[in-house]
């Protein structure tokens, strides 16, 4: 892979647990989530659309932590990034890692979320690549579990195409320094994203990111990060190197495409806000403008705009134009499989049937069935 993960086909879930009933509070976690999301969504870093970055703050139940990961895993076809900041726990009867919830109690694993459950969510994801960042105590246990100390354990714990980067070794605590805005690990991560790596590559891969984090943390005598990977995923280029941009290096065509994608995403968000306020007719020209922001490889975002526009057109009685918009979308869905592609087919078939074009509606539904079957064959087994 020569560029960054496709923002339209990638998802991030950022989970932060900072307020606790029985454990020490971690006030820096809130800033971790907010600032990391801002960097990942910045077009000069990665350019992930805001709607593709889910923030989960202070989950109280396992479902609140895991359900967003499962949903993002179903949507992502390129890269799924999962970040957790909070207390990591050990159970008194096992060496496994547990992720603390609001009501978790120290050394009582059943009050927290076992890392193996997060690992199961990653296994179920359609994403080709999974990246896990754990900023918690004893998080090195996750890296150990992924790599495995014994062959049987490795076979049980393996996640195809996964990379795990943790804040501390398996038997050390992570740091949340008093008076600092961020925890130690995430603070250095954000510094690298914001300032880049001098003399580093134009695109920063995961291995380079891990080495830079280790260098910065070692220089401050703080716990050193650990990593584990499968399928050579450490070579995955995740973000742009802002240090190169500062020296005036050309951003290249990828940046321009990300800017156009951001414009389309912003238009989609504004149109949805107007529609929710009952101003559907005001939202229509916004969506038509967003529809002009076409870019190669941006089919996922473009389809989202087309689906929303067709829905609003139908709502305002402009069925013929709604069909035209969906027919334009239909010309693209043969190139890739995804939930939006199937939704285009279903929506178009419904409108065609309502307008009396039953044969054409059947042809569209046949194509939708082919997409589903192709997508099922493409999923990892």
C-alpha positions as a printed Julia matrix, in Angstrom:
381×3 Matrix{Float64}:
   0.0     0.0     0.0
   1.61    3.28   -1.11
  -0.81    5.85    0.4
  -2.79    6.24    3.59
  -5.85    4.14    4.49
  -8.91    5.32    2.59
 -10.78    7.68    4.97
 -14.1     6.86    3.31
 -13.66    3.13    3.94
 -12.04    3.41    7.39
 -13.44    3.94   10.87
 -12.05    4.94   14.28
 -13.55    4.28   17.71
 -11.98    6.3    20.53
 -12.96    5.06   23.98
 -12.13    6.97   27.16
 -12.9     5.97   30.72
 -11.87    8.7    33.13
 -14.57    8.86   35.79
 -14.84    5.96   38.24
 -16.84    5.02   41.3
 -14.17    2.86   42.96
 -10.93    3.74   41.1
  -8.89    6.92   40.88
 -10.24    9.46   38.41
  -8.28   10.16   35.21
  -9.3    13.7    34.19
  -6.8    13.77   31.31
  -8.77   11.1    29.42
 -11.43   13.57   28.26
  -8.78   15.74   26.6
  -7.18   12.61   25.13
 -10.37   11.77   23.25
 -11.14   15.27   22.04
  -7.64   16.09   20.85
  -6.91   12.7    19.25
 -10.17   12.85   17.3
  -9.28   16.33   16.07
  -5.9    15.14   14.78
  -7.22   12.02   13.06
  -9.91   14.08   11.3
  -7.47   16.8    10.25
  -6.89   16.6     6.49
  -3.19   17.33    7.0
  -2.83   14.29    9.3
  -5.22   11.59    8.04
  -8.47   13.29    6.98
 -10.92   10.83    8.55
 -14.46   12.23    8.16
 -15.93   13.22   11.53
 -18.87   10.85   11.07
 -16.39    7.99   10.76
 -14.79    8.77   14.14
 -16.89    7.62   17.12
 -16.15    8.87   20.63
 -17.24    6.76   23.61
 -16.87    8.58   26.92
 -17.08    6.88   30.33
 -18.87    3.64   29.34
 -20.8     2.11   32.23
 -21.63   -1.27   30.74
 -19.74   -3.66   28.43
 -22.22   -3.03   25.61
 -21.5     0.71   25.72
 -17.84   -0.05   25.1
 -18.14   -2.93   22.63
 -21.22   -2.1    20.53
 -19.59    0.92   18.79
 -16.59   -1.27   17.92
 -18.84   -3.91   16.35
 -20.75   -1.25   14.39
 -17.58    0.39   13.11
 -16.19   -3.04   12.28
 -19.21   -3.76   10.09
 -18.82   -0.45    8.24
 -15.03   -0.41    7.75
 -13.55   -2.23    4.77
 -10.09   -0.63    4.81
  -8.79    0.16    8.31
 -10.42   -0.01   11.75
  -8.64    1.92   14.51
  -9.67    1.36   18.14
  -8.22    3.47   20.96
  -8.81    2.99   24.69
  -7.63    5.29   27.48
  -8.43    4.49   31.09
  -7.54    2.08   33.84
  -6.26   -1.34   32.82
  -6.86   -4.05   35.39
  -5.68   -7.5    36.36
  -8.04  -10.11   37.68
  -7.01  -11.89   40.87
  -7.42  -15.29   39.18
  -5.82  -14.67   35.78
  -3.08  -12.77   33.98
  -5.45  -11.29   31.4
  -5.98   -7.6    30.74
  -9.33   -6.01   31.65
 -10.54   -2.56   30.56
 -12.13   -0.67   33.43
 -15.69    0.7    33.32
 -17.27    3.37   35.52
 -18.17    0.88   38.24
 -15.16   -1.45   37.99
 -13.42   -2.64   41.16
  -9.72   -3.36   41.36
  -8.78   -7.03   40.81
 -12.4    -7.99   40.09
 -12.42   -8.86   36.4
 -16.15   -9.42   36.01
 -16.78   -5.71   36.77
 -14.73   -4.7    33.71
 -14.44   -5.69   30.02
 -12.01   -8.5    29.28
  -9.65   -7.63   26.45
 -10.56  -10.91   24.8
 -14.05   -9.49   24.14
 -12.54   -6.5    22.34
 -10.36   -8.94   20.42
 -13.51  -10.83   19.35
 -15.01   -7.61   18.02
 -11.86   -7.04   15.97
 -12.05  -10.57   14.59
 -15.6    -9.96   13.41
 -14.71   -6.76   11.57
 -14.76   -6.65    7.76
 -11.79   -4.26    7.84
  -8.68   -5.5     6.07
  -6.49   -3.94    8.77
  -7.07   -3.35   12.48
  -5.04   -0.99   14.65
  -5.4    -1.0    18.45
  -3.94    1.73   20.68
  -4.18    1.02   24.41
  -3.29    3.77   26.88
  -3.81    1.95   30.16
  -1.97    0.12   32.92
  -0.71   -3.38   32.09
  -1.66   -2.85   28.44
   1.37   -4.83   27.36
  -0.69   -7.89   28.23
  -2.71   -7.21   25.09
   0.44   -7.22   22.96
   1.58  -10.4    24.71
  -1.8   -11.99   24.12
  -1.81  -11.07   20.44
   1.68  -12.39   19.81
   1.3   -15.3    22.22
   3.92  -16.79   24.47
   2.96  -20.3    23.39
   1.71  -21.59   20.08
  -1.69  -22.6    21.49
  -2.2   -19.16   22.99
  -1.19  -17.47   19.74
  -3.67  -19.55   17.79
  -6.43  -18.66   20.23
  -5.63  -14.94   20.39
  -4.62  -14.14   16.81
  -6.45  -11.4    14.93
  -5.76  -11.41   11.21
  -4.21   -8.17   10.0
  -3.97   -6.59   13.46
  -1.43   -4.23   15.05
  -1.45   -3.48   18.78
   0.48   -0.56   20.31
   0.33   -0.26   24.09
   1.31    2.38   26.62
   3.26    0.11   28.98
   4.8    -3.34   29.37
   2.66   -6.17   30.73
   3.6    -5.62   34.39
   3.96   -1.84   34.58
   1.49    0.96   35.09
   0.92    3.71   32.55
   1.23    7.32   33.65
  -1.26   10.18   33.92
   1.08   12.94   35.17
  -0.5    15.52   37.5
  -0.98   18.91   35.92
  -0.59   17.71   32.32
  -3.45   17.93   29.84
  -2.91   14.41   28.52
  -1.72   11.06   29.77
   1.97   10.35   29.1
   1.47    7.97   26.17
  -1.26    9.93   24.4
   0.5    13.23   25.02
   3.57   12.05   23.12
   1.38   10.49   20.41
  -0.38   13.82   19.89
   2.95   15.66   19.76
   4.1    13.36   16.96
   0.84   13.83   15.05
   0.99   17.6    15.44
   4.69   18.2    14.87
   5.73   15.15   12.86
   9.06   13.32   12.95
  12.09   15.33   11.78
  13.96   13.46    9.05
  11.16   10.9     9.0
   9.25    9.64    5.95
   6.54   11.71    4.32
   3.97    9.15    5.48
   4.46    7.7     8.98
   3.94    3.94    9.27
   3.03    2.17   12.5
   6.52    0.82   13.17
   8.01    4.31   12.76
   5.32    5.73   15.01
   6.08    3.13   17.7
   9.82    3.84   17.58
   9.26    7.59   17.81
   6.97    7.11   20.81
   9.56    4.93   22.53
  12.3     7.51   21.95
  10.21   10.36   23.36
   9.02    8.39   26.4
  12.48    7.0    27.15
  13.86   10.54   27.14
  11.4    11.43   29.93
  12.02    8.19   31.87
   8.42    7.09   31.41
   6.99    3.6    30.75
   7.94    2.39   27.28
   5.34    1.29   24.74
   5.09   -2.28   23.49
   3.79   -3.53   20.16
   2.71   -6.72   18.45
   1.59   -7.26   14.89
   0.51   -9.8    12.31
   0.91   -9.9     8.55
   3.57   -7.17    8.61
   1.0    -4.51    9.45
   3.7    -2.35   11.04
   4.46   -1.13    7.52
   0.98    0.41    7.26
   1.27    4.16    6.65
  -1.26    5.75    8.97
  -0.67    9.54    9.02
   1.2    12.29    7.2
   4.43   13.63    8.63
   3.83   17.28    9.44
   7.55   17.84    9.89
   7.91   17.24    6.15
   5.04   19.65    5.43
   6.71   22.35    7.52
   9.8    22.12    5.32
   7.61   22.85    2.31
   7.35   19.38    0.81
   4.5    19.1    -1.65
   1.39   17.58   -0.11
   0.58   15.7    -3.3
  -2.77   14.79   -4.86
  -3.98   12.8    -1.84
  -4.35   15.97    0.23
  -6.47   17.65   -2.44
  -8.75   14.61   -2.57
  -9.1    14.65    1.22
 -10.05   18.33    1.17
 -12.76   17.64   -1.41
 -13.98   14.7     0.67
 -14.11   16.95    3.74
 -16.16   19.51    1.79
 -18.61   16.84    0.72
 -18.83   15.51    4.27
 -19.42   19.02    5.65
 -22.2    19.59    3.13
 -23.79   16.28    4.06
 -23.67   17.15    7.76
 -25.18   20.62    7.2
 -27.95   19.19    5.02
 -28.86   16.63    7.69
 -28.97   19.38   10.32
 -31.28   21.49    8.16
 -33.5    18.5     7.48
 -33.73   17.68   11.19
 -34.87   21.28   11.75
 -37.66   20.83    9.16
 -35.86   22.82    6.45
 -35.6    20.1     3.83
 -35.96   22.47    0.88
 -33.04   24.56    2.2
 -30.97   21.38    2.5
 -31.46   20.36   -1.15
 -29.12   22.99   -2.73
 -26.48   22.18   -0.1
 -26.55   18.52   -1.11
 -26.48   19.36   -4.82
 -23.33   21.39   -4.16
 -21.79   18.56   -2.14
 -22.56   16.18   -5.0
 -20.21   18.14   -7.25
 -17.27   17.3    -5.0
 -16.47   14.05   -6.76
 -13.03   12.53   -6.42
 -11.44    9.25   -7.53
 -11.75    6.58   -4.86
 -14.34    8.56   -2.88
 -17.37    6.48   -3.83
 -18.37    5.77   -0.24
 -18.85    9.44    0.71
 -20.38   10.25   -2.68
 -22.97    7.5    -2.25
 -23.9     8.82    1.18
 -24.62   12.22   -0.39
 -26.6    10.66   -3.24
 -28.66    8.54   -0.85
 -29.5    11.53    1.34
 -30.33   13.71   -1.68
 -32.6    11.08   -3.23
 -34.4    10.62    0.07
 -35.04   14.37    0.38
 -36.17   14.62   -3.23
 -38.66   11.82   -2.71
 -39.82   13.48    0.51
 -40.55   16.72   -1.39
 -42.36   14.93   -4.21
 -39.53   15.12   -6.78
 -39.54   11.4    -7.51
 -38.21   11.64  -11.07
 -35.09   13.53   -9.98
 -34.66   11.12   -7.06
 -34.56    8.22   -9.53
 -32.01   10.07  -11.68
 -29.73   10.61   -8.68
 -29.96    6.94   -7.7
 -29.35    5.81  -11.26
 -26.11    7.85  -11.25
 -25.15    6.14   -8.0
 -26.05    2.75   -9.47
 -23.47    3.23  -12.22
 -20.75    3.18   -9.54
 -21.81    0.41   -7.18
 -20.59   -2.36   -9.48
 -17.04   -1.31   -8.56
 -17.15   -2.11   -4.86
 -19.16   -3.83   -2.16
 -20.44   -2.02    0.91
 -23.62   -1.28    2.84
 -24.17    1.97    0.9
 -23.99    0.1    -2.42
 -26.67   -2.36   -1.38
 -28.77    0.47   -0.01
 -28.59    2.3    -3.36
 -29.9    -0.79   -5.13
 -32.74   -1.29   -2.66
 -33.79    2.36   -2.75
 -33.65    2.57   -6.55
 -35.59   -0.68   -6.97
 -38.3     0.63   -4.64
 -38.73    3.87   -6.56
 -38.74    2.08   -9.9
 -41.4    -0.31   -8.69
 -43.54    2.56   -7.41
 -43.25    4.26  -10.8
 -44.29    1.07  -12.64
 -40.85    0.0   -13.96
 -41.07   -3.5   -12.52
 -38.62   -5.21  -14.9
 -35.92   -2.6   -14.31
 -36.52   -2.87  -10.55
 -35.93   -6.63  -10.72
 -32.67   -6.1   -12.61
 -31.45   -3.7    -9.93
 -32.34   -6.17   -7.17
 -30.49   -8.94   -9.02
 -27.42   -6.72   -9.04
 -27.82   -6.09   -5.3
 -27.86   -9.84   -4.71
 -24.65  -10.2    -6.72
 -23.02   -7.48   -4.59
 -23.96   -9.26   -1.37
 -22.63  -12.58   -2.65
 -19.37  -10.97   -3.85
 -18.95   -9.23   -0.53
 -19.48  -12.47    1.39
 -16.82  -14.22   -0.69
 -14.39  -11.35   -0.04
 -14.7   -11.53    3.75
 -11.77  -13.16    5.61
 -12.46  -16.65    6.9
